[in-house]
Coordinates of C-alpha atoms in Angstrom, one line a residue:
Chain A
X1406 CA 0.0 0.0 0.0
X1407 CA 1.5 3.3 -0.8
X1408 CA 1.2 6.7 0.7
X1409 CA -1.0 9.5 -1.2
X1410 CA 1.3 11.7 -3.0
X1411 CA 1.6 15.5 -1.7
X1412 CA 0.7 18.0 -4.6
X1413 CA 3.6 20.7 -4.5
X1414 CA 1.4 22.8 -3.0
X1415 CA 0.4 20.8 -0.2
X1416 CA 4.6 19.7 0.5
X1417 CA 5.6 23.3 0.2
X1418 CA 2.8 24.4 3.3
X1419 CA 3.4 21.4 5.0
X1420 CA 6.9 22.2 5.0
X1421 CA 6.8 25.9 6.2
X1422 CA 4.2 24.7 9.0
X1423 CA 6.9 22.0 10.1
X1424 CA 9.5 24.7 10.7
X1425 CA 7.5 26.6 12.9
X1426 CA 7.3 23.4 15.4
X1427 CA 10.8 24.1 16.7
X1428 CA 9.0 27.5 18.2
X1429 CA 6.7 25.1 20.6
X1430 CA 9.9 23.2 21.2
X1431 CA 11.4 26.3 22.3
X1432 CA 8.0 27.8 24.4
X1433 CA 7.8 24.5 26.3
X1434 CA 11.7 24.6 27.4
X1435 CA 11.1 28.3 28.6
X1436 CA 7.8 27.4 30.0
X1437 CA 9.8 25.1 32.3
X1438 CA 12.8 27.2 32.8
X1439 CA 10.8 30.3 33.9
X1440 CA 8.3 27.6 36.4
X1441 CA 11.7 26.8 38.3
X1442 CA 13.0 27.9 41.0
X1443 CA 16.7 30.9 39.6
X1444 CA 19.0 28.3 41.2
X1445 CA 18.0 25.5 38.6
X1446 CA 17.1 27.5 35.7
X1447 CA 20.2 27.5 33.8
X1448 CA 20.2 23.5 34.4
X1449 CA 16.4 23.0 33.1
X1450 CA 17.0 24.6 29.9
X1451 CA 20.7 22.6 29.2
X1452 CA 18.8 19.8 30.0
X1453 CA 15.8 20.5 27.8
X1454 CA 18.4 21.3 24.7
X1455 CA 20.2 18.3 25.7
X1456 CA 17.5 16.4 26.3
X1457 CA 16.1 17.2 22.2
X1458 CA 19.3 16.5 20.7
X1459 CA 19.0 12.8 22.4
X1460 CA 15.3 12.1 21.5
X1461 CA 16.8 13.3 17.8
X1462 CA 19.5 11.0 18.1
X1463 CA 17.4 7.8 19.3
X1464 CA 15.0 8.3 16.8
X1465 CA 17.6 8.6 13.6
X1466 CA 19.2 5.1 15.2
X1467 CA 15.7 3.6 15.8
X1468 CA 13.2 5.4 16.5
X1469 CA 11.7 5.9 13.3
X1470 CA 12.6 2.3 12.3
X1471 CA 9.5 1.4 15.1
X1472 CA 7.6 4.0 13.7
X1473 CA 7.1 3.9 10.2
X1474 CA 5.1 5.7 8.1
X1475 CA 1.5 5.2 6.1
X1476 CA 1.5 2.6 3.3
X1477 CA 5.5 1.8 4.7
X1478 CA 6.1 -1.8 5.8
X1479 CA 5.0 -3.0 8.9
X1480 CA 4.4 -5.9 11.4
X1481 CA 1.0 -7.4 11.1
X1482 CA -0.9 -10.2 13.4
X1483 CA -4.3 -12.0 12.1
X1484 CA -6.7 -12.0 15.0
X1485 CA -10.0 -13.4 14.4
X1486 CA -9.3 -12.8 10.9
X1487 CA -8.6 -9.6 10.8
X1488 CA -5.3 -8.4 10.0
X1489 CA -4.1 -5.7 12.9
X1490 CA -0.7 -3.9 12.4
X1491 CA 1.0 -3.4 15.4
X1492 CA 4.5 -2.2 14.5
X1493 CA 6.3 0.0 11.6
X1494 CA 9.3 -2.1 9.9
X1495 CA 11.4 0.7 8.3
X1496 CA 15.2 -0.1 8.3
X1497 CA 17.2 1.5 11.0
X1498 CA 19.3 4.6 10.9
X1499 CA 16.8 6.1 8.3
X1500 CA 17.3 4.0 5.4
X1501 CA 15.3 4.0 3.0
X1502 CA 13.7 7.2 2.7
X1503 CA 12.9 8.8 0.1
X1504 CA 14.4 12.7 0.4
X1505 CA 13.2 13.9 -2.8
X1506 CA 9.6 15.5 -2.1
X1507 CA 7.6 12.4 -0.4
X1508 CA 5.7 12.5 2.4
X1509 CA 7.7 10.1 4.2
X1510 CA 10.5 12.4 4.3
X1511 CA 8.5 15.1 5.8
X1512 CA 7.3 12.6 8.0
X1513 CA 10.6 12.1 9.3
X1514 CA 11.1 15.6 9.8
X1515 CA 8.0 17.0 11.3
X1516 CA 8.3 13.4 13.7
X1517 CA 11.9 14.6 14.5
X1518 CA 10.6 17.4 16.0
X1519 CA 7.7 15.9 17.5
X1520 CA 9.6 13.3 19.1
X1521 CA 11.5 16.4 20.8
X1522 CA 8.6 17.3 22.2
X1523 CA 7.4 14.9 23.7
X1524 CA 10.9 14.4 25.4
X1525 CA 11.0 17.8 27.1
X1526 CA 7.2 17.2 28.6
X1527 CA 8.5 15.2 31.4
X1528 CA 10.8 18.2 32.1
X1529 CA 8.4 19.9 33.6
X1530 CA 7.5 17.6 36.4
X1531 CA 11.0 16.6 36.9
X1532 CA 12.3 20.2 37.3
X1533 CA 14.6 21.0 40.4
X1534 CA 15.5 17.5 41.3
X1535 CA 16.3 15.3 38.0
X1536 CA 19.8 14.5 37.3
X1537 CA 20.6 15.5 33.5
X1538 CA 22.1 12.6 32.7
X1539 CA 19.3 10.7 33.8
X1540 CA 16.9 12.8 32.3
X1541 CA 18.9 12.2 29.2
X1542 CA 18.6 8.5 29.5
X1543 CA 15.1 8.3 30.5
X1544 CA 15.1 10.6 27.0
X1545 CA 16.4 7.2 25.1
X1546 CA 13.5 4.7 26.4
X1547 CA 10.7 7.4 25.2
X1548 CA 12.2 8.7 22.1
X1549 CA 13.9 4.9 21.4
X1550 CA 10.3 3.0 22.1
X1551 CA 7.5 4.4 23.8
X1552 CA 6.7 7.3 21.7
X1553 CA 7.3 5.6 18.2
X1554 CA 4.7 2.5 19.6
X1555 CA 2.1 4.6 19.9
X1556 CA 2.5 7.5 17.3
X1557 CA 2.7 4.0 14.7
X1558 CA -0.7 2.6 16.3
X1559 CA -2.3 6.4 16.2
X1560 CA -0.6 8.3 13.0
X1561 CA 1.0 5.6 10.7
X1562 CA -1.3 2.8 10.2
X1563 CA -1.3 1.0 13.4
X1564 CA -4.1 -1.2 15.2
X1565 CA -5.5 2.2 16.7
X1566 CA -6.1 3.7 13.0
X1567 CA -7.6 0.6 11.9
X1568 CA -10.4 0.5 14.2
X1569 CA -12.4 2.2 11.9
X1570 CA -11.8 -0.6 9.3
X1571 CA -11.8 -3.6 11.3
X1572 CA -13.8 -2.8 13.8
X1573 CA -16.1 -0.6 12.5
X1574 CA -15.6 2.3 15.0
X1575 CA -15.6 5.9 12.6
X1576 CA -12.7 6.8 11.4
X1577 CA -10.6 4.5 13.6
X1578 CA -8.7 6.4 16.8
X1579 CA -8.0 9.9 15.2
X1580 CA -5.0 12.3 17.0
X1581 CA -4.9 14.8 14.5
X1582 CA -2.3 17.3 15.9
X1583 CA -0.7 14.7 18.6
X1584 CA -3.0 15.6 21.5
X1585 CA -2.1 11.7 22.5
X1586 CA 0.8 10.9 20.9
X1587 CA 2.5 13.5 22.0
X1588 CA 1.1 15.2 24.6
X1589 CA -0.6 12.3 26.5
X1590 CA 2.4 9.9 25.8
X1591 CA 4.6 12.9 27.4
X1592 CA 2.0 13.5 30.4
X1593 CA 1.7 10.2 31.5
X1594 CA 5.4 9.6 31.4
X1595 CA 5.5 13.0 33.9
X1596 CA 3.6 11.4 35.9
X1597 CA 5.7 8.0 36.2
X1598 CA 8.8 10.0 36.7
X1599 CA 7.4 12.4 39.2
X1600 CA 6.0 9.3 41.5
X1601 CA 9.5 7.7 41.0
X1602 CA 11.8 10.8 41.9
X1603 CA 9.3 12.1 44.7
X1604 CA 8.6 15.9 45.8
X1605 CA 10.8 18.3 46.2
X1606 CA 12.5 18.3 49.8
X1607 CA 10.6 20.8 52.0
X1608 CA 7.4 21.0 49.5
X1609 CA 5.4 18.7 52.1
X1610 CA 5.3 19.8 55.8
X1611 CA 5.1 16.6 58.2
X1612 CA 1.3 17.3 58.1
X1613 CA 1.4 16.9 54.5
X1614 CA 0.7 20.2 53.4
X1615 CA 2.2 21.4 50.5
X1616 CA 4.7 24.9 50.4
X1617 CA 4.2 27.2 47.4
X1618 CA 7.4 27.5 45.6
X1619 CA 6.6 29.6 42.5
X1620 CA 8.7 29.8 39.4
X1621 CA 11.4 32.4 39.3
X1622 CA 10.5 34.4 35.9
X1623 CA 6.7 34.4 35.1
X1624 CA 7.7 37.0 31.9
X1625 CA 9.7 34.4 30.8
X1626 CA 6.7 31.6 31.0
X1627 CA 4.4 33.8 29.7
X1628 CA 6.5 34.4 26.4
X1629 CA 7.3 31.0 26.0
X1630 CA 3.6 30.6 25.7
X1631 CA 3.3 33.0 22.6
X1632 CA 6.1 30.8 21.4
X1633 CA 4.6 27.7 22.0
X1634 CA 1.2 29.2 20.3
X1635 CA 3.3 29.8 17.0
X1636 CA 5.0 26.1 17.0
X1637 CA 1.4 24.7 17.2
X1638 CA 0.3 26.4 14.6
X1639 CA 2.6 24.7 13.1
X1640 CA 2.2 21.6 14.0
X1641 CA -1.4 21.6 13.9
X1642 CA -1.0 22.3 10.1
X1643 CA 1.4 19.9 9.2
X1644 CA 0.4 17.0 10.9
X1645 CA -3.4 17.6 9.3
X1646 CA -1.9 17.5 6.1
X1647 CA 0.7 14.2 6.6
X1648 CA -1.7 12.2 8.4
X1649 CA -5.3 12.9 7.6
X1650 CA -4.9 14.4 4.0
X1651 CA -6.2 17.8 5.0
X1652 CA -6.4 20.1 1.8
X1653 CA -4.2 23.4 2.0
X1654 CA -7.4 25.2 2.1
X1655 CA -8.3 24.0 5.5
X1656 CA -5.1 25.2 7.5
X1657 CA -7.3 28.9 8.0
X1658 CA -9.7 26.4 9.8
X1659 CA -7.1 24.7 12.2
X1660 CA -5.1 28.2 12.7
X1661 CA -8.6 29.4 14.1
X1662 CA -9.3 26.5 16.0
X1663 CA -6.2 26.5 17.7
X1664 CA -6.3 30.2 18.8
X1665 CA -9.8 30.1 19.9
X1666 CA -9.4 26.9 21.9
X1667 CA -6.1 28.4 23.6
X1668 CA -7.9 31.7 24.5
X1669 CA -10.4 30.2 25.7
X1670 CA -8.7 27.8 28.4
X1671 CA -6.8 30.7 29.2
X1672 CA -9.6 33.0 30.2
X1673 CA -11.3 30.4 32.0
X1674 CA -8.1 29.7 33.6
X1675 CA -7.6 33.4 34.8
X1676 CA -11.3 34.0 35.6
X1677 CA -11.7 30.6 37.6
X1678 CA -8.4 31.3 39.8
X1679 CA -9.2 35.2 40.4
X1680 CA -12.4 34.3 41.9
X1681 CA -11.1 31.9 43.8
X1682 CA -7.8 33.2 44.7
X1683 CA -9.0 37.1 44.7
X1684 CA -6.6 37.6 41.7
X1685 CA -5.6 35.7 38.4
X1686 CA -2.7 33.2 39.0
X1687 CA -0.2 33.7 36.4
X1688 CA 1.6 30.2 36.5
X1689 CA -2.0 28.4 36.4
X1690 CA -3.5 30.5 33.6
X1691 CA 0.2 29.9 31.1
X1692 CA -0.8 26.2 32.0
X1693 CA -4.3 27.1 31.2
X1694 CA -2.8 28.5 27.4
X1695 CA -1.0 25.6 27.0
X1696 CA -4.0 23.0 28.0
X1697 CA -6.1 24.8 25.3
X1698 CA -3.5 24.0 22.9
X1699 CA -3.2 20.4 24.1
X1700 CA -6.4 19.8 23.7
X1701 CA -7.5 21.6 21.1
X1702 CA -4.6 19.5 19.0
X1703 CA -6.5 16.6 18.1
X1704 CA -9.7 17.6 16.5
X1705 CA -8.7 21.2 14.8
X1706 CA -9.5 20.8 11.2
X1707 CA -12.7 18.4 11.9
X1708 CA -14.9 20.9 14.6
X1709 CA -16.4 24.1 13.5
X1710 CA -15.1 27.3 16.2
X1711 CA -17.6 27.2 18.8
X1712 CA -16.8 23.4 19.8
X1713 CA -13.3 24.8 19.7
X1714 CA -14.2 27.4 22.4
X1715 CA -16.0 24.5 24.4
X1716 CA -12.9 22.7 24.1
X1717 CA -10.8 25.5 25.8
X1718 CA -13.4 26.3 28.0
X1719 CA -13.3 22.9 29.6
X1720 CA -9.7 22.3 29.0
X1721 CA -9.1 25.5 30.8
X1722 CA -11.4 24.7 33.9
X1723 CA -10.0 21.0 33.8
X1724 CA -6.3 22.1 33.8
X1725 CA -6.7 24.9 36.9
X1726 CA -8.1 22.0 39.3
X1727 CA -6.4 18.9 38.5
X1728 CA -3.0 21.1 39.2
X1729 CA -4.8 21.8 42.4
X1730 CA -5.5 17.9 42.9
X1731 CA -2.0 16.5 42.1
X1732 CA -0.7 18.8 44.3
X1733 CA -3.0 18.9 46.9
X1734 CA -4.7 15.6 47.4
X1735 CA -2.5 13.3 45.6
X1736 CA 0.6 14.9 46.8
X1737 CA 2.2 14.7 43.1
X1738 CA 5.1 17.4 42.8
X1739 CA 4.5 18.8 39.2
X1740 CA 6.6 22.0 39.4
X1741 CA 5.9 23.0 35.7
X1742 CA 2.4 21.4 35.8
X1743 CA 3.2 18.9 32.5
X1744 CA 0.8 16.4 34.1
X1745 CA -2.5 18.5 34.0
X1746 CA -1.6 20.1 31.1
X1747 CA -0.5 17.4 28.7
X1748 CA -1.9 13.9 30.1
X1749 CA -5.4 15.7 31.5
X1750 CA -5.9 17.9 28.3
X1751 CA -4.8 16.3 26.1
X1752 CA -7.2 13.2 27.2
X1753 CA -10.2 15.3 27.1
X1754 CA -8.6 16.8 23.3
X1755 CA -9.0 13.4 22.4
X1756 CA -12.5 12.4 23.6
X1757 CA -14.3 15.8 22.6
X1758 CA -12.8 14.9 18.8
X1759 CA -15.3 11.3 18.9
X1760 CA -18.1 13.8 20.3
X1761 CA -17.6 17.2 18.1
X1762 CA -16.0 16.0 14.8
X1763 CA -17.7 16.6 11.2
X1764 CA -16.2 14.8 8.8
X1765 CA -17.0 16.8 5.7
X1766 CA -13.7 15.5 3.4
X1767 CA -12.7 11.7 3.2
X1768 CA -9.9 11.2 6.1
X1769 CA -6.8 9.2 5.3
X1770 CA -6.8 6.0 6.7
X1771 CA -4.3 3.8 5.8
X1772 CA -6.5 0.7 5.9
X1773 CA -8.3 1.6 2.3
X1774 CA -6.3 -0.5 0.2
X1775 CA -7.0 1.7 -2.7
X1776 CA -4.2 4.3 -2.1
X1777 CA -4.7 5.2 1.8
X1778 CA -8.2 7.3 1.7
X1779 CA -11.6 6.2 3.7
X1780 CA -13.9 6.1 0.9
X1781 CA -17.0 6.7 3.3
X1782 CA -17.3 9.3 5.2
X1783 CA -18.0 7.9 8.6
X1784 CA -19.7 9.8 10.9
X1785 CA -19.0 11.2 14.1
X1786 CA -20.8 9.2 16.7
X1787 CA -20.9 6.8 18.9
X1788 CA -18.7 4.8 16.6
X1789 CA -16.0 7.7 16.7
X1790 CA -15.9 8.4 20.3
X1791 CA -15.6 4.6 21.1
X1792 CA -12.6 4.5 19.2
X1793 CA -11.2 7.5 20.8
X1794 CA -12.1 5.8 24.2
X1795 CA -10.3 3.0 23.5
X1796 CA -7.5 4.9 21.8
X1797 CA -7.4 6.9 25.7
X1798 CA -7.9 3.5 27.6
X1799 CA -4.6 2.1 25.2
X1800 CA -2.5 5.3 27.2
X1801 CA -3.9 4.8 30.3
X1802 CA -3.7 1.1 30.3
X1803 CA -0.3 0.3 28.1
X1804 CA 1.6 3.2 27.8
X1805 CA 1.6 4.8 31.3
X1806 CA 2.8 1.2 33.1
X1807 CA 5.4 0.8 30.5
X1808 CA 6.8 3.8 30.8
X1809 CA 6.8 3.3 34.6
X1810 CA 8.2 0.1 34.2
X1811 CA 11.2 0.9 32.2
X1812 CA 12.3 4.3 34.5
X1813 CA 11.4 2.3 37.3
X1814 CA 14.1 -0.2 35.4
X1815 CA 16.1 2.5 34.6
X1816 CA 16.7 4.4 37.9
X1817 CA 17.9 1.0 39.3
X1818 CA 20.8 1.9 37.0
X1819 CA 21.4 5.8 36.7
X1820 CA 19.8 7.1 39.7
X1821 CA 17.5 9.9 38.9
X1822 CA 17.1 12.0 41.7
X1823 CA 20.0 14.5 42.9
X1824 CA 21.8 14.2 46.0
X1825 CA 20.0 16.4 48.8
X1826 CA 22.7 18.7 49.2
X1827 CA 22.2 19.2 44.9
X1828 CA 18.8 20.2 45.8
X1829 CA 19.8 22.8 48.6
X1830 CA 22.8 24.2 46.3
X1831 CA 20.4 24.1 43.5
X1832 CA 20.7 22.0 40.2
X1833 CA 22.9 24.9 38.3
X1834 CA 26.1 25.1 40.8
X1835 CA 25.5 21.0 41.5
X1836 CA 26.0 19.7 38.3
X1837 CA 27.3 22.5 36.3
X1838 CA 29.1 24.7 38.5
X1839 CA 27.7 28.2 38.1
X1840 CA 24.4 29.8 38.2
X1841 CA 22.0 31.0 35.2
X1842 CA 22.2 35.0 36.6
X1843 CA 25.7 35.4 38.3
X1844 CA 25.1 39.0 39.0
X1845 CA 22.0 38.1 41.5
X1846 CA 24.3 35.5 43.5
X1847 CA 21.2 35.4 46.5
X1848 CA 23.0 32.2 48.0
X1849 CA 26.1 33.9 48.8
X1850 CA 27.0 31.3 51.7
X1851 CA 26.4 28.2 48.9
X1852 CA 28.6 29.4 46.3
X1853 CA 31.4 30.8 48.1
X1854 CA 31.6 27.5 49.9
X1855 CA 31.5 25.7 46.6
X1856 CA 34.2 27.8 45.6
X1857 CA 36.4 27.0 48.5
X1858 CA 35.8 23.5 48.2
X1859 CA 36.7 23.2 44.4
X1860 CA 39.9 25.4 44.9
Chain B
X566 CA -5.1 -3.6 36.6
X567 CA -3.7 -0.7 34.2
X568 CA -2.9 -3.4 32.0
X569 CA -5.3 -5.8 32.6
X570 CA -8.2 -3.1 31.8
X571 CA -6.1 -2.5 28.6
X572 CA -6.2 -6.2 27.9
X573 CA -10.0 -6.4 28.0
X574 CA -10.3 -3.4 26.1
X575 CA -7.7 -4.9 23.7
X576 CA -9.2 -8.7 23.2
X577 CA -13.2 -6.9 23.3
X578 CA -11.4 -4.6 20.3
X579 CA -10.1 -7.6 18.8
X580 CA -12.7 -11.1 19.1
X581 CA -15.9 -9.2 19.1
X582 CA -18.4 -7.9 17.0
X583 CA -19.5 -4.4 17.0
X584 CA -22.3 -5.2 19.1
X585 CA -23.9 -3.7 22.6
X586 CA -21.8 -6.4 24.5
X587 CA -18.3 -5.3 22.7
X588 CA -19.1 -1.4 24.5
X589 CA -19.8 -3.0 27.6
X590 CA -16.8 -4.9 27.7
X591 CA -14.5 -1.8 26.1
X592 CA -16.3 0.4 29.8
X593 CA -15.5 -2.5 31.8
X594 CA -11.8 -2.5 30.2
X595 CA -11.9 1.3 31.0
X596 CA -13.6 1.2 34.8
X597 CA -10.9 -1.3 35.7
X598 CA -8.0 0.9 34.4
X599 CA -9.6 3.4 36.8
X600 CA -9.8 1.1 39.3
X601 CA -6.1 0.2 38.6
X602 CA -4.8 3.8 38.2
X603 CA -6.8 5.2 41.6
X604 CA -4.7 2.1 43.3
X605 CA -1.5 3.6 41.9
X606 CA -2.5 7.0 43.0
X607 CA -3.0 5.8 46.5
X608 CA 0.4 3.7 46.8
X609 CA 2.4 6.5 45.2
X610 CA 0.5 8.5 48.0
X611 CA 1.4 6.2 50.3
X612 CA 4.9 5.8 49.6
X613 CA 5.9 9.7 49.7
X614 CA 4.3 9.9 53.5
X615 CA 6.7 7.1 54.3
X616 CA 9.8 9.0 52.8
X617 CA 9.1 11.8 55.0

């Protein structure tokens, strides 16, 4: 089966739209930087740079091997049947490609990028107490297995897209911009390595309540979520044209979905925590921006604006109290809140898709034998939103105990949390031996005994 | 239970027919998960009283 050709057109846009995703690459690393405490910020954004260029890396040796790509080879079992593919069979090291204006090799790139993303998600929840070189190997495991099983099964003609066909559910599991193969698959692995490393010392009293320790540059946060805006945009775009054959003509759609579904978390965000706070919390609305992104991802060219609005509005209200209830009540440490944000919205992205799409143009589906399009036009209903449950209940179920599993695995082997005194010094003078703002030295005492010692 | 939810939801996915009794067993699948994942909420809650 071969992958629908891209009209020049089409591979031009799609090629602009994947250069922009670099931009939410970049908002998310500031996002976290500016969320951590001064005396690790230099260390969270090395370790987010460092952190890309080994989920790069991992997925050039093998990543995309696992991967694949529509109509590429892949590993197929017969179940009742039914043939389900469950694994891309590309050769390793990114053989086999085709550089020359096919959508594989766009593929490669935008998944590149993608694959970045996802690695800097945990970040977030790991910020202030993650060893970089840890960090770097936990990188490896996502970028090397977990990501690529999943994006195959939801983007590239895996089981998940096939429901549709041979099961009879829609489309099949649809995850247009990546609200679960990237952001959910990133969430959830936040969430394993935040129960694995444990809070920050002194964030829990003995009585279990929790200290606020807010991030050190909200400016910074806040522009990193205008740069994130612009690399989903992006990514939005391209990934509607790759993987569901979106015409050029229906980017103005996504663009507007995208904004409207980010505004609107936002000022749900800001309206929710000034009533109850007496004043809009900055940190929790920028997570509000970025939840309306998140979920507003999956379903952007196939829902008219309002349901985008809808989207945000609940993403929005969803994000500000599940922060609240990891912190609070389940006594999870998310310092740069990359569980609520991308596991909880991007969850609910992928649900309101099965309940608000309107599939007006065939989708691609790789399971039409005739060239990779659906030719009915299924629509959205129960079918739909069954396969996006079980599409949700496949993260939940598979990809969040695997990933716990293998940095459980992992940590036996390069321990991931910093020595207490790192966490006192702060992650910048502990592991790399100055600070991110030299001028504003506020822990005099630390550094000049650091100093001594190293002397 | 994460994975055995995921396993009923898998093998409902995979032997049955797109019938009432398939989305019963796909929400069974799905209430376990939640069962399973409420149980890791509450061991992981567990676990950072003990380290203090």
């Amino acid at each position: 089966m071969l992958a629908r050709p891209l009209s020049e057109t089409s591979a031009l846009l799609c090629l602009l739209c994947i250069f922009l995703i670099p931009l939410a690459i970049a908002g998310i690393a500031i996002v976290n930087g500016g969320l951590g405490r001064s005396h690790s910020a230099s260390h969270a954004m090395l370790t987010s740079i460092s952190v890309f260029a080994v989920a790069a890396g991992t997925y050039f040796l093998c990543g995309f091997a696992l991967q694949g790509f529509i109509g590429g080879p892949g590993r197929d079992i017969v179940v009742a049947g039914r043939s389900w593919n469950w694994l891309g069979n590309e050769p390793m090291f990114l053989r086999g490609i085709n550089a020359y204006n096919s959508p594989s090799s766009l593929a490669v790139l935008l998944q590149l990028f993608a694959v970045g993303l996802v690695a800097l998600i945990p970040l977030g929840a790991g910020l202030e107490r993650w060893r970089l070189s840890a960090s770097c190997a936990s990188t490896v495991l996502l970028a090397g297995w977990v990501y690529p099983l999943f994006a195959h099964w939801a983007w590239d003609g895996g089981w998940l897209a096939q429901l549709g066909v041979n099961s009879g559910m829609g489309h099949g599991f649809l995850d247009v911009g990546g609200s679960g193969s990237i952001h959910v698959v990133g969430g959830l692995t936040a969430l394993a390595v935040s129960w694995i490393l444990g809070p920050r010392t002194g964030k829990y009293s003995s009585e279990d309540i929790p200290s606020a320790i807010p991030g050190h540059n909200t400016v910074l946060v806040l522009f990193g979520c205008f740069l994130a805006f612009v690399g989903w945009l992006g990514l939005n775009s391209a990934a509607a044209i790759l993987f569901t054959g979106a015409p050029p003509q229906r980017i103005v759609l996504i663009a507007v979905n995208t904004t409207l579904a980010a505004s609107a978390a936002l000022l749900t965000t800001v309206i929710i925590t000034g009533m109850r706070f007496g004043r809009p919390d900055v940190s929790i609305s920028a997570n509000g921006w970025v939840g309306g992104l998140v979920a507003g991802s999956a379903a952007s060219p196939f829902i008219a604006p309002a349901a985008a609005v809808f989207i945000g509005l609940v993403a929005g209200a969803l994000v500000t109290y599940s922060v609240e209830w990891f912190e609070l009540r389940l006594m999870v440490d998310d310092p740069g809140g990359a569980i609520s944000v991308h596991a909880v919205g991007g969850i609910w992205g992928l649900l309101a898709l099965g309940i608000f799409a309107n599939f007006r143009d065939p989708v691609l589906n790789v399971t039409d034998a005739a060239g990779g399009f659906s030719a009915a036009i299924a629509a959205a209903g129960a079918g739909q939103w069954l396969a996006q449950l079980v599409g949700v209940a496949t993260l939940v179920g598979f990809v969040l105990p695997l990933s716990y599993a293998l940095n459980l695995i992992l940590n036996r082997f390069v321990p991931f949390r910093v020595h207490m005194e790192g966490e006192r010094q702060g992650l910048d003078l502990y592991e790399l031996g100055g600070g991110a703002y030299p001028e504003f030295v506020t822990h005099t005492e630390d550094f000049t005994q650091f100093r001594k010692r190293k002397s | 239970m994460l994975f055995a939810g995921w396993l009923i939801v898998a093998f409902a996915v995979a032997l049955l027919p797109p019938t009432l009794v398939r989305t019963v067993f796909i929400l069974s699948g799905v209430a376990v998960e939640l069962l399973g994942l409420a149980l890791a909420m509450q061991g992981n809650l567990t676990d950072t009283r003990e380290r203090g």
